[in-house]
């Protein structure tokens, strides 16, 4: 599926999406099957086909609505839409790109701030430890989101069951991991240009 | 010494924009053998052609090279002009300066140099050209119509009414095709059987039509005007001459629980059956895969009850050899079983059916006698959901095309349902309503406005059963992309129209090209829509692409008129571009050594071995001989011949080498 309608100099959101992910919004013929089968459609402010429509038309302010939308953050990446799409539009990939773009352009939906905190903390854990470090994740999330006392009563139980290790279990070659992050970071900034 | 004329065309600016045409003409005038060389803006125009004709007479030309466009475009034009001036048309050749030079190169000196080379090469060829004369072949004035649906019926009747013989071959036990299965037809809602059955009877009774049902094409040989076909007449196990069609055998047959093909699996039929009461011919067939006698060796109930003793268990397939002049392909389409959509539950839920099954449910001759009863429990469905584009326009499933008929038949289905169940709810999920056609959009609006069918714009994502209801989950893309859920009692999937079973195999048998979806390809999508690339084979109906009844009928009439035009002449003229085996004076007779390698190599079975006899009738040599009627001029034998005894007229080895040596 190559993006034919969005050239290299197309600085619209749809153009950047197509360059970065090879997902072309023009392929969508607005049948709505993705929305019809989406388990999270009820929770979304713009359903998947609606997001695609906004990107297709791309009038003033539409991109902003997409970037500030809540939908990308509730998308579960279950890929039901992609599996059933008659035009094979990779919506989960698109949602992933939209999440990254809204973070980059600082347009994250206010309701999704906690999601971003969790995402960032999770990635930090992978970046510096190489795998999931639970205590670090909890601490980082709480520090970022200010939900200091949320679920705090579960901590002792988890600790005694051995689910919370105080020190991280590092992987062998953490240098490689940070190189991956470095590369992915540059690739993303490149792609978004 | 040859006297050749060279005519360089500018083709407006198509050629002259990059090629120096006067320069080409000037250079060519110095080539040995060229006595006249000119250029002109439009050689194919009337003054241009007159120029050629005058030059032939004035300069006594014995060869003409027109340097213009592709011979595909204008070779016949210029050859005709030469013939009118008294020059053998095959002494005229074209150098393609447009497609092969000016269109593909920029304006520079090398372009003109290449143009000069192209013309020079043709001049050298023309020097070796021999006068050729077109070949006349007789035409067998019998048409073969493959398929007995509405397309085949219309084509057969039109050809037969024009006074020509028609042989109709139908795969099923009865003619009628899909149209006989329909309950009503859009946009007038007239009963399908009522308008079709008189035509079916007309076919059976027409003195010019020979009908072979339960038969298939076995093989095809020959060429336009002179095809030889083999038809396999499958064993019906019933003597058609003795059978009166009384139906007693079907009534008494003990094996009654066989799914009826005619009712799309919604009803049953016995092992000895005619598909439907109005079948033509109304003679039953025995389904050998289901008959107790063929499976277990005993029963023979039908033989006992038959009043005319027409049952023949030992009947065998018959092969008929028939000479045919032209063929109309009308093998139709089939409705795709939508079970490749697991999310729609077709095959899993009994009340999820496809369009043709709904036709049988709504039909007065169907399994419910036209009463609206759902297949699972026979209850009247209170809410019915119709899903358009169930298979069509789905690139992910490999069917990106629009099946064209579904929008209209879905509107018709919803309307028929509302006419039968007044208090019921009919919902149609659609993506676009494609209702182009006379009275078509009015018909859809009538379904919406008068019959209250609710149209929802969106594709259905999934269908599942919950508490005895079929839950249809869709989206309304006009209502802010909201999800919609409908609790339905029955769901009808407007399944795609796809190429019929065996279409690919048949196309290969007939040497007819086909598209990626196995629909037969027309010779030109706009200007030759009913012809195939194989001369003498024409197309009618949905075997070419999905189409509705009015279009099918008009295409069938179109194909029939093509056949009638072909049959209006008693012989055909063919291009003499064929291979010949040389013949020389005795004692050599021919350089052919009689190795006969060319015989099996010929794809058209045009070569046979000939005994060359002396005056006393003694065989002195065996040499190959090519039947000019069968040879298509492909050149396979020329390439294969070890002693270069075969030459392709108009493209002889000598001519080709002369061309190459000029470069």
mmCIF file of C-alpha atoms in Angstrom, chain B residues 153-353:
data_model
loop_
_atom_site.group_PDB
_atom_site.id
_atom_site.type_symbol
_atom_site.label_atom_id
_atom_site.label_comp_id
_atom_site.label_asym_id
_atom_site.label_seq_id
_atom_site.Cartn_x
_atom_site.Cartn_y
_atom_site.Cartn_z
ATOM 1 C CA UNK B 153 -31.763 -17.639 -24.969
ATOM 2 C CA UNK B 154 -31.865 -14.125 -26.409
ATOM 3 C CA UNK B 155 -28.797 -14.678 -28.609
ATOM 4 C CA UNK B 156 -30.105 -18.021 -29.872
ATOM 5 C CA UNK B 157 -33.554 -16.643 -30.689
ATOM 6 C CA UNK B 158 -32.126 -13.621 -32.496
ATOM 7 C CA UNK B 159 -29.756 -15.720 -34.598
ATOM 8 C CA UNK B 160 -32.434 -18.330 -35.310
ATOM 9 C CA UNK B 161 -34.925 -15.637 -36.286
ATOM 10 C CA UNK B 162 -32.361 -14.263 -38.719
ATOM 11 C CA UNK B 163 -32.653 -17.612 -40.471
ATOM 12 C CA UNK B 164 -29.519 -19.364 -39.284
ATOM 13 C CA UNK B 165 -29.122 -22.671 -37.487
ATOM 14 C CA UNK B 166 -28.286 -22.549 -33.789
ATOM 15 C CA UNK B 167 -26.983 -25.258 -31.489
ATOM 16 C CA UNK B 168 -27.564 -24.422 -27.837
ATOM 17 C CA UNK B 169 -25.585 -26.214 -25.155
ATOM 18 C CA UNK B 170 -26.580 -25.962 -21.489
ATOM 19 C CA UNK B 171 -24.737 -27.561 -18.565
ATOM 20 C CA UNK B 172 -27.811 -27.966 -16.334
ATOM 21 C CA UNK B 173 -30.829 -30.237 -17.004
ATOM 22 C CA UNK B 174 -32.943 -27.221 -17.974
ATOM 23 C CA UNK B 175 -32.357 -23.899 -19.690
ATOM 24 C CA UNK B 176 -33.409 -20.731 -17.898
ATOM 25 C CA UNK B 177 -30.324 -19.956 -15.835
ATOM 26 C CA UNK B 178 -30.358 -17.652 -12.849
ATOM 27 C CA UNK B 179 -33.283 -15.649 -14.184
ATOM 28 C CA UNK B 180 -35.596 -18.618 -13.689
ATOM 29 C CA UNK B 181 -34.689 -18.584 -9.984
ATOM 30 C CA UNK B 182 -35.661 -14.964 -9.428
ATOM 31 C CA UNK B 183 -38.993 -14.087 -7.883
ATOM 32 C CA UNK B 184 -39.534 -10.605 -9.294
ATOM 33 C CA UNK B 185 -37.349 -8.358 -11.400
ATOM 34 C CA UNK B 186 -36.399 -4.732 -10.878
ATOM 35 C CA UNK B 187 -37.394 -2.000 -11.598
ATOM 36 C CA UNK B 188 -40.920 -3.014 -12.525
ATOM 37 C CA UNK B 189 -41.433 -5.943 -10.134
ATOM 38 C CA UNK B 190 -42.785 -8.161 -12.882
ATOM 39 C CA UNK B 191 -42.562 -11.862 -12.260
ATOM 40 C CA UNK B 192 -39.344 -13.299 -13.646
ATOM 41 C CA UNK B 193 -40.786 -16.689 -14.615
ATOM 42 C CA UNK B 194 -43.740 -15.065 -16.393
ATOM 43 C CA UNK B 195 -41.490 -13.196 -18.789
ATOM 44 C CA UNK B 196 -38.835 -15.890 -19.129
ATOM 45 C CA UNK B 197 -40.713 -19.171 -19.597
ATOM 46 C CA UNK B 198 -42.369 -18.182 -22.905
ATOM 47 C CA UNK B 199 -38.871 -17.489 -24.255
ATOM 48 C CA UNK B 200 -37.637 -20.859 -22.991
ATOM 49 C CA UNK B 201 -40.484 -22.628 -24.752
ATOM 50 C CA UNK B 202 -39.776 -20.639 -27.911
ATOM 51 C CA UNK B 203 -36.194 -21.907 -27.869
ATOM 52 C CA UNK B 204 -37.339 -25.495 -27.513
ATOM 53 C CA UNK B 205 -39.854 -25.204 -30.326
ATOM 54 C CA UNK B 206 -37.862 -23.085 -32.772
ATOM 55 C CA UNK B 207 -37.176 -25.076 -35.959
ATOM 56 C CA UNK B 208 -33.712 -23.507 -36.290
ATOM 57 C CA UNK B 209 -32.553 -24.277 -32.758
ATOM 58 C CA UNK B 210 -31.158 -27.622 -31.628
ATOM 59 C CA UNK B 211 -31.108 -27.802 -27.848
ATOM 60 C CA UNK B 212 -28.638 -29.923 -25.892
ATOM 61 C CA UNK B 213 -29.233 -29.666 -22.163
ATOM 62 C CA UNK B 214 -27.186 -31.514 -19.540
ATOM 63 C CA UNK B 215 -24.306 -31.156 -22.008
ATOM 64 C CA UNK B 216 -20.942 -29.498 -22.006
ATOM 65 C CA UNK B 217 -18.352 -28.381 -24.514
ATOM 66 C CA UNK B 218 -15.634 -30.997 -24.732
ATOM 67 C CA UNK B 219 -13.224 -29.419 -27.197
ATOM 68 C CA UNK B 220 -12.952 -26.849 -29.933
ATOM 69 C CA UNK B 221 -10.816 -26.852 -33.059
ATOM 70 C CA UNK B 222 -10.652 -24.723 -36.176
ATOM 71 C CA UNK B 223 -11.168 -21.033 -36.756
ATOM 72 C CA UNK B 224 -13.816 -18.442 -37.562
ATOM 73 C CA UNK B 225 -16.417 -19.808 -39.942
ATOM 74 C CA UNK B 226 -15.032 -23.336 -39.620
ATOM 75 C CA UNK B 227 -15.013 -24.471 -35.997
ATOM 76 C CA UNK B 228 -15.315 -28.132 -35.129
ATOM 77 C CA UNK B 229 -16.735 -28.725 -31.670
ATOM 78 C CA UNK B 230 -17.202 -31.817 -29.602
ATOM 79 C CA UNK B 231 -20.171 -31.727 -27.224
ATOM 80 C CA UNK B 232 -20.435 -34.149 -24.322
ATOM 81 C CA UNK B 233 -24.074 -35.037 -23.790
ATOM 82 C CA UNK B 234 -24.095 -36.338 -20.241
ATOM 83 C CA UNK B 235 -26.192 -39.410 -19.545
ATOM 84 C CA UNK B 236 -29.622 -38.378 -18.247
ATOM 85 C CA UNK B 237 -30.494 -42.066 -17.798
ATOM 86 C CA UNK B 238 -33.806 -41.136 -19.376
ATOM 87 C CA UNK B 239 -34.759 -41.658 -23.009
ATOM 88 C CA UNK B 240 -35.742 -38.139 -24.030
ATOM 89 C CA UNK B 241 -37.791 -39.353 -26.993
ATOM 90 C CA UNK B 242 -39.981 -41.678 -24.920
ATOM 91 C CA UNK B 243 -40.293 -39.514 -21.792
ATOM 92 C CA UNK B 244 -43.450 -37.416 -21.678
ATOM 93 C CA UNK B 245 -42.457 -35.438 -18.608
ATOM 94 C CA UNK B 246 -45.350 -36.793 -16.544
ATOM 95 C CA UNK B 247 -43.282 -36.578 -13.356
ATOM 96 C CA UNK B 248 -44.409 -39.902 -11.900
ATOM 97 C CA UNK B 249 -40.801 -41.018 -11.425
ATOM 98 C CA UNK B 250 -39.979 -37.969 -9.311
ATOM 99 C CA UNK B 251 -43.092 -38.476 -7.187
ATOM 100 C CA UNK B 252 -42.310 -42.101 -6.446
ATOM 101 C CA UNK B 253 -38.538 -41.785 -6.025
ATOM 102 C CA UNK B 254 -37.687 -42.897 -2.476
ATOM 103 C CA UNK B 255 -34.574 -40.708 -2.205
ATOM 104 C CA UNK B 256 -36.223 -37.343 -1.640
ATOM 105 C CA UNK B 257 -33.871 -35.588 0.780
ATOM 106 C CA UNK B 258 -31.396 -34.107 -1.652
ATOM 107 C CA UNK B 259 -30.746 -30.374 -1.418
ATOM 108 C CA UNK B 260 -32.274 -28.647 -4.391
ATOM 109 C CA UNK B 261 -29.785 -26.638 -6.456
ATOM 110 C CA UNK B 262 -32.619 -24.660 -7.963
ATOM 111 C CA UNK B 263 -33.856 -23.620 -4.510
ATOM 112 C CA UNK B 264 -30.306 -22.785 -3.420
ATOM 113 C CA UNK B 265 -30.320 -25.480 -0.756
ATOM 114 C CA UNK B 266 -33.498 -24.225 0.929
ATOM 115 C CA UNK B 267 -35.603 -27.125 -0.358
ATOM 116 C CA UNK B 268 -35.296 -30.766 -1.328
ATOM 117 C CA UNK B 269 -35.608 -32.718 -4.538
ATOM 118 C CA UNK B 270 -35.677 -36.437 -5.430
ATOM 119 C CA UNK B 271 -32.734 -38.235 -7.085
ATOM 120 C CA UNK B 272 -34.620 -38.294 -10.399
ATOM 121 C CA UNK B 273 -35.760 -34.763 -10.988
ATOM 122 C CA UNK B 274 -36.362 -31.830 -13.248
ATOM 123 C CA UNK B 275 -35.093 -28.693 -11.565
ATOM 124 C CA UNK B 276 -38.447 -26.893 -11.591
ATOM 125 C CA UNK B 277 -41.935 -27.525 -12.968
ATOM 126 C CA UNK B 278 -41.503 -25.147 -15.923
ATOM 127 C CA UNK B 279 -38.192 -26.746 -16.962
ATOM 128 C CA UNK B 280 -37.344 -26.856 -20.661
ATOM 129 C CA UNK B 281 -37.051 -29.597 -21.716
ATOM 130 C CA UNK B 282 -39.375 -31.042 -19.117
ATOM 131 C CA UNK B 283 -37.494 -34.341 -18.975
ATOM 132 C CA UNK B 284 -35.971 -35.504 -15.704
ATOM 133 C CA UNK B 285 -32.383 -36.589 -15.087
ATOM 134 C CA UNK B 286 -31.047 -39.093 -12.599
ATOM 135 C CA UNK B 287 -28.417 -37.739 -10.251
ATOM 136 C CA UNK B 288 -26.079 -40.734 -10.176
ATOM 137 C CA UNK B 289 -24.415 -39.548 -6.968
ATOM 138 C CA UNK B 290 -27.701 -39.763 -5.072
ATOM 139 C CA UNK B 291 -29.769 -42.465 -6.801
ATOM 140 C CA UNK B 292 -30.174 -45.591 -4.652
ATOM 141 C CA UNK B 293 -29.807 -47.874 -7.675
ATOM 142 C CA UNK B 294 -26.429 -46.377 -8.615
ATOM 143 C CA UNK B 295 -25.258 -46.362 -4.996
ATOM 144 C CA UNK B 296 -26.549 -49.732 -3.792
ATOM 145 C CA UNK B 297 -27.479 -51.624 -6.940
ATOM 146 C CA UNK B 298 -31.175 -51.957 -6.226
ATOM 147 C CA UNK B 299 -34.367 -49.872 -6.228
ATOM 148 C CA UNK B 300 -35.435 -49.248 -9.850
ATOM 149 C CA UNK B 301 -38.693 -47.718 -8.621
ATOM 150 C CA UNK B 302 -38.672 -45.131 -11.392
ATOM 151 C CA UNK B 303 -38.296 -47.832 -14.041
ATOM 152 C CA UNK B 304 -41.307 -49.658 -12.597
ATOM 153 C CA UNK B 305 -43.589 -46.631 -12.472
ATOM 154 C CA UNK B 306 -42.579 -45.067 -15.791
ATOM 155 C CA UNK B 307 -45.608 -45.478 -18.113
ATOM 156 C CA UNK B 308 -43.528 -45.155 -21.288
ATOM 157 C CA UNK B 309 -40.520 -47.250 -20.145
ATOM 158 C CA UNK B 310 -38.158 -44.353 -20.715
ATOM 159 C CA UNK B 311 -35.668 -45.047 -17.899
ATOM 160 C CA UNK B 312 -32.220 -46.152 -19.175
ATOM 161 C CA UNK B 313 -29.821 -46.925 -16.324
ATOM 162 C CA UNK B 314 -27.151 -48.029 -18.784
ATOM 163 C CA UNK B 315 -27.182 -44.828 -20.814
ATOM 164 C CA UNK B 316 -23.684 -43.463 -21.403
ATOM 165 C CA UNK B 317 -22.260 -40.024 -22.138
ATOM 166 C CA UNK B 318 -22.482 -39.250 -25.838
ATOM 167 C CA UNK B 319 -19.950 -37.193 -27.779
ATOM 168 C CA UNK B 320 -21.415 -35.152 -30.629
ATOM 169 C CA UNK B 321 -19.242 -33.693 -33.393
ATOM 170 C CA UNK B 322 -20.697 -30.529 -34.834
ATOM 171 C CA UNK B 323 -19.448 -28.055 -37.467
ATOM 172 C CA UNK B 324 -19.920 -24.491 -36.294
ATOM 173 C CA UNK B 325 -19.325 -21.092 -37.894
ATOM 174 C CA UNK B 326 -19.492 -18.823 -34.858
ATOM 175 C CA UNK B 327 -19.792 -19.133 -31.086
ATOM 176 C CA UNK B 328 -21.665 -17.027 -28.560
ATOM 177 C CA UNK B 329 -20.354 -17.446 -25.041
ATOM 178 C CA UNK B 330 -23.163 -16.931 -22.550
ATOM 179 C CA UNK B 331 -22.076 -19.041 -19.613
ATOM 180 C CA UNK B 332 -23.136 -16.540 -16.987
ATOM 181 C CA UNK B 333 -21.979 -16.004 -13.430
ATOM 182 C CA UNK B 334 -22.498 -17.476 -10.018
ATOM 183 C CA UNK B 335 -23.351 -15.925 -6.694
ATOM 184 C CA UNK B 336 -20.495 -16.204 -4.274
ATOM 185 C CA UNK B 337 -21.186 -18.151 -1.113
ATOM 186 C CA UNK B 338 -20.289 -15.507 1.460
ATOM 187 C CA UNK B 339 -18.781 -17.979 3.934
ATOM 188 C CA UNK B 340 -15.380 -16.326 3.566
ATOM 189 C CA UNK B 341 -16.698 -13.631 5.913
ATOM 190 C CA UNK B 342 -16.529 -15.536 9.184
ATOM 191 C CA UNK B 343 -17.750 -12.417 10.997
ATOM 192 C CA UNK B 344 -21.086 -12.559 9.153
ATOM 193 C CA UNK B 345 -21.812 -16.128 10.212
ATOM 194 C CA UNK B 346 -23.066 -17.381 6.849
ATOM 195 C CA UNK B 347 -23.216 -21.164 7.087
ATOM 196 C CA UNK B 348 -23.148 -20.949 10.895
ATOM 197 C CA UNK B 349 -26.527 -19.293 11.406
ATOM 198 C CA UNK B 350 -29.374 -20.681 9.313
ATOM 199 C CA UNK B 351 -31.080 -17.306 9.122
ATOM 200 C CA UNK B 352 -28.127 -15.586 7.506
ATOM 201 C CA UNK B 353 -28.785 -16.195 3.821
#
